[in-house]
Short mmCIF file of C-alpha atoms in Angstrom, two decimals:
data_model
loop_
_atom_site.label_atom_id
_atom_site.label_comp_id
_atom_site.label_asym_id
_atom_site.label_seq_id
_atom_site.Cartn_x
_atom_site.Cartn_y
_atom_site.Cartn_z
CA MET M 235 -72.81 -16.81 101.56
CA SER M 236 -74.36 -18.89 103.45
CA ASN M 237 -73.34 -22.80 103.84
CA LEU M 238 -77.00 -23.66 102.56
CA VAL M 239 -77.07 -21.26 99.46
CA LYS M 240 -73.29 -22.32 98.48
CA ARG M 241 -74.25 -26.54 98.70
CA LYS M 242 -77.62 -25.61 96.69
CA PHE M 243 -75.39 -23.72 93.91
CA ARG M 244 -73.16 -27.02 93.97
CA LYS M 245 -76.16 -29.15 93.15
CA ARG M 246 -77.19 -27.22 90.20
CA GLN M 247 -73.46 -26.98 89.14
CA LEU M 248 -73.34 -30.90 89.40
CA LYS M 249 -76.55 -31.41 87.97
CA ARG M 250 -75.39 -28.79 84.69
CA ARG M 251 -72.34 -30.77 84.45
CA PRO M 252 -73.49 -34.15 83.20
CA LEU M 253 -76.20 -32.28 80.55
CA GLY M 254 -73.63 -30.02 79.26
CA LEU M 255 -71.27 -33.16 78.69
CA ILE M 256 -73.80 -34.93 76.94
CA VAL M 257 -74.68 -32.19 74.71
CA VAL M 258 -70.32 -32.00 73.91
CA ILE M 259 -70.29 -35.30 73.35
CA LEU M 260 -73.35 -35.44 71.23
CA ALA M 261 -72.02 -32.59 68.98
CA TRP M 262 -68.77 -34.29 68.95
CA SER M 263 -70.20 -37.73 67.59
CA LEU M 264 -71.84 -36.35 65.16
CA ALA M 265 -69.45 -34.11 63.54
CA MET M 266 -66.99 -37.39 63.37
CA GLY M 267 -69.84 -39.08 62.06
CA TRP M 268 -70.22 -36.23 59.20
CA LEU M 269 -67.02 -36.40 58.59
CA LEU M 270 -66.20 -40.08 58.21
CA SER M 271 -68.85 -40.24 55.92
CA LEU M 272 -67.20 -37.71 53.76
CA ALA M 273 -63.97 -39.48 53.50
CA THR M 274 -65.88 -42.90 52.91
CA SER M 275 -68.42 -41.78 50.19
CA ALA M 276 -68.14 -43.05 47.10
CA HIS M 277 -69.10 -39.89 45.36
CA SER M 278 -65.63 -38.35 46.63
CA ALA M 279 -63.42 -41.49 45.77
CA THR M 280 -64.10 -41.40 42.45
CA PRO M 281 -62.76 -38.33 40.29
CA THR M 282 -65.03 -36.24 38.09
CA SER M 283 -63.48 -36.65 34.87
CA GLU M 284 -64.47 -39.62 32.83
CA ILE M 285 -62.67 -42.78 33.98
CA GLY M 286 -62.29 -44.93 31.08
CA THR M 287 -60.71 -48.01 31.68
CA VAL M 288 -63.52 -50.22 33.19
CA ASP M 289 -61.82 -49.70 37.05
CA VAL M 290 -61.16 -46.75 38.69
CA ILE M 291 -57.32 -46.59 39.68
CA PRO M 292 -55.80 -45.51 42.83
CA ALA M 293 -53.50 -43.36 43.46
CA GLN M 294 -50.89 -46.07 44.37
CA TYR M 295 -51.07 -47.60 40.93
CA GLN M 296 -51.25 -44.52 38.21
CA LEU M 297 -47.42 -44.64 37.73
CA GLY M 298 -47.62 -48.35 37.28
CA LYS M 299 -50.63 -47.42 34.40
CA GLN M 300 -48.73 -44.63 33.06
CA LEU M 301 -45.63 -46.79 32.74
CA TYR M 302 -47.81 -49.73 30.84
CA LEU M 303 -49.54 -47.14 28.46
CA ASP M 304 -45.90 -45.41 27.34
CA ASN M 305 -44.45 -49.12 26.81
CA CYS M 306 -47.79 -50.90 25.04
CA SER M 307 -49.14 -47.96 23.47
CA THR M 308 -46.51 -47.06 21.38
CA CYS M 309 -47.05 -50.07 19.64
CA HIS M 310 -50.74 -51.05 19.52
CA ILE M 311 -53.73 -49.99 21.73
CA ALA M 312 -53.22 -50.98 25.18
CA ILE M 313 -55.29 -52.78 26.37
CA PRO M 314 -57.00 -52.86 30.01
CA PRO M 315 -55.59 -55.52 32.65
CA GLU M 316 -59.01 -56.89 32.88
CA VAL M 317 -59.25 -58.28 29.93
CA LEU M 318 -56.57 -61.11 30.47
CA PRO M 319 -55.50 -63.19 33.48
CA SER M 320 -52.58 -62.33 35.98
CA GLN M 321 -50.64 -65.18 34.72
CA THR M 322 -50.79 -63.99 30.63
CA TRP M 323 -49.65 -60.46 31.70
CA ARG M 324 -46.73 -62.29 33.90
CA ASN M 325 -45.48 -64.00 31.03
CA LEU M 326 -45.42 -61.33 28.74
CA LEU M 327 -43.78 -58.73 30.47
CA GLN M 328 -41.23 -62.01 31.67
CA ASP M 329 -40.62 -62.84 27.48
CA SER M 330 -38.70 -60.69 25.21
CA GLN M 331 -40.53 -62.43 22.36
CA HIS M 332 -43.71 -60.39 21.54
CA TYR M 333 -46.36 -61.48 19.76
CA GLY M 334 -43.52 -62.46 16.71
CA ALA M 335 -41.26 -58.51 17.88
CA GLN M 336 -38.11 -58.38 19.85
CA LEU M 337 -38.88 -56.18 22.32
CA THR M 338 -36.26 -55.23 25.07
CA PRO M 339 -37.93 -56.50 28.39
CA LEU M 340 -38.37 -53.81 31.30
CA ILE M 341 -36.47 -53.97 34.51
CA ASP M 342 -36.41 -53.31 37.43
CA PRO M 343 -38.22 -51.28 38.76
CA PRO M 344 -40.81 -50.12 36.13
CA ARG M 345 -41.17 -54.15 35.77
CA ILE M 346 -42.22 -53.74 39.26
CA LEU M 347 -44.48 -51.22 39.08
CA VAL M 348 -45.83 -52.44 36.11
CA TRP M 349 -46.63 -55.64 37.37
CA ARG M 350 -48.33 -54.07 40.43
CA TYR M 351 -50.30 -52.55 38.39
CA LEU M 352 -51.83 -55.25 35.58
CA SER M 353 -51.82 -57.63 38.68
CA ASN M 354 -53.94 -56.03 41.31
CA PHE M 355 -56.66 -55.40 38.10
CA SER M 356 -56.16 -58.56 35.79
CA ARG M 357 -58.24 -61.60 36.94
CA ILE M 358 -57.84 -64.74 38.00
CA GLN M 359 -57.08 -67.90 35.86
CA ARG M 360 -59.04 -70.96 36.63
CA GLN M 361 -56.33 -74.25 37.01
CA ASP M 362 -58.20 -75.69 34.59
CA GLU M 363 -58.02 -73.25 31.32
CA ALA M 364 -55.37 -72.42 28.99
CA THR M 365 -53.44 -69.51 29.21
CA PRO M 366 -54.77 -67.38 26.74
CA TYR M 367 -52.59 -64.88 24.46
CA ARG M 368 -55.29 -63.42 22.26
CA VAL M 369 -57.91 -61.27 23.53
CA ASN M 370 -60.48 -63.39 21.95
CA SER M 371 -59.22 -66.46 23.67
CA SER M 372 -59.87 -64.78 26.85
CA ARG M 373 -62.86 -65.85 29.16
CA TYR M 374 -63.12 -62.01 30.31
CA PHE M 375 -62.97 -60.62 26.86
CA LYS M 376 -65.87 -62.73 26.06
CA ALA M 377 -67.90 -61.51 29.27
CA LEU M 378 -67.52 -57.62 28.63
CA HIS M 379 -68.55 -57.93 25.04
CA PRO M 380 -71.82 -60.08 25.52
CA GLN M 381 -74.22 -60.42 22.76
CA VAL M 382 -71.16 -58.86 20.33
CA ASP M 383 -70.85 -60.65 16.83
CA LEU M 384 -66.78 -60.09 17.20
CA PRO M 385 -64.88 -59.46 14.03
CA ARG M 386 -62.42 -62.97 12.77
CA PRO M 387 -59.59 -62.56 13.81
CA VAL M 388 -60.08 -60.00 17.16
CA GLU M 389 -57.29 -57.46 16.85
CA LEU M 390 -56.28 -54.98 18.79
CA SER M 391 -57.21 -52.39 16.03
CA SER M 392 -60.23 -53.39 15.61
CA CYS M 393 -61.60 -51.94 19.02
CA VAL M 394 -61.88 -48.82 17.64
CA SER M 395 -64.99 -49.58 15.72
CA CYS M 396 -66.97 -50.10 19.30
CA HIS M 397 -64.97 -47.83 21.22
CA PRO M 398 -63.60 -44.47 19.85
CA SER M 399 -61.41 -43.14 22.38
CA ALA M 400 -59.39 -46.73 22.50
CA ARG M 401 -56.51 -45.13 21.75
CA ASP M 402 -56.92 -42.97 24.87
CA PHE M 403 -57.05 -46.11 26.58
CA ASN M 404 -60.67 -44.93 27.30
CA PHE M 405 -63.25 -47.90 26.39
CA ARG M 406 -66.19 -46.72 28.60
CA ARG M 407 -67.22 -44.58 25.71
CA LEU M 408 -68.57 -46.28 22.78
CA THR M 409 -69.84 -45.37 19.48
CA ALA M 410 -73.26 -44.13 18.97
CA GLU M 411 -74.93 -47.49 17.43
CA TRP M 412 -73.34 -49.52 20.57
CA GLU M 413 -74.71 -46.73 22.75
CA ASP M 414 -78.14 -46.81 21.55
CA LYS M 415 -78.01 -50.90 21.56
CA GLY M 416 -77.00 -50.47 25.75
CA GLN M 417 -80.29 -48.98 26.73
#
């Protein structure tokens, strides 16, 4: 092969290399974009089973949630942490007197796990407001129940009248009467 033919051949190869590199980069970018969209999409992050509480609970809080339910729902319906501010939950976890009943307080590490769950999903208390210890005193409870004529006094057992699955910690399912009003 002559030098002239070799030079032309090399020029063609050099011209093709940038085009090939651009194609590879484009394919790589598309593949990475597609994988990132799958990893970050809300649909893939939301479990397909029914979500009973107000918020989706990530895996790192599941044990704290389970310990909370195991310790609280044995005596009464466990309420979602969103209903009361963090200060209420902190005080309840530290106090052995629980609404007139003597309890054995949780000890660490279960107490820490429950606190992480409750504090992450509860609400902030305003500096000028009193710490509510009853759900009907909580502004969050009231905000979650707009235009609801609540019984007086509000008791946790009355939750079942509107939330038939409250004993299973499912507050999203409503009775047919409230489902119709919500639409």
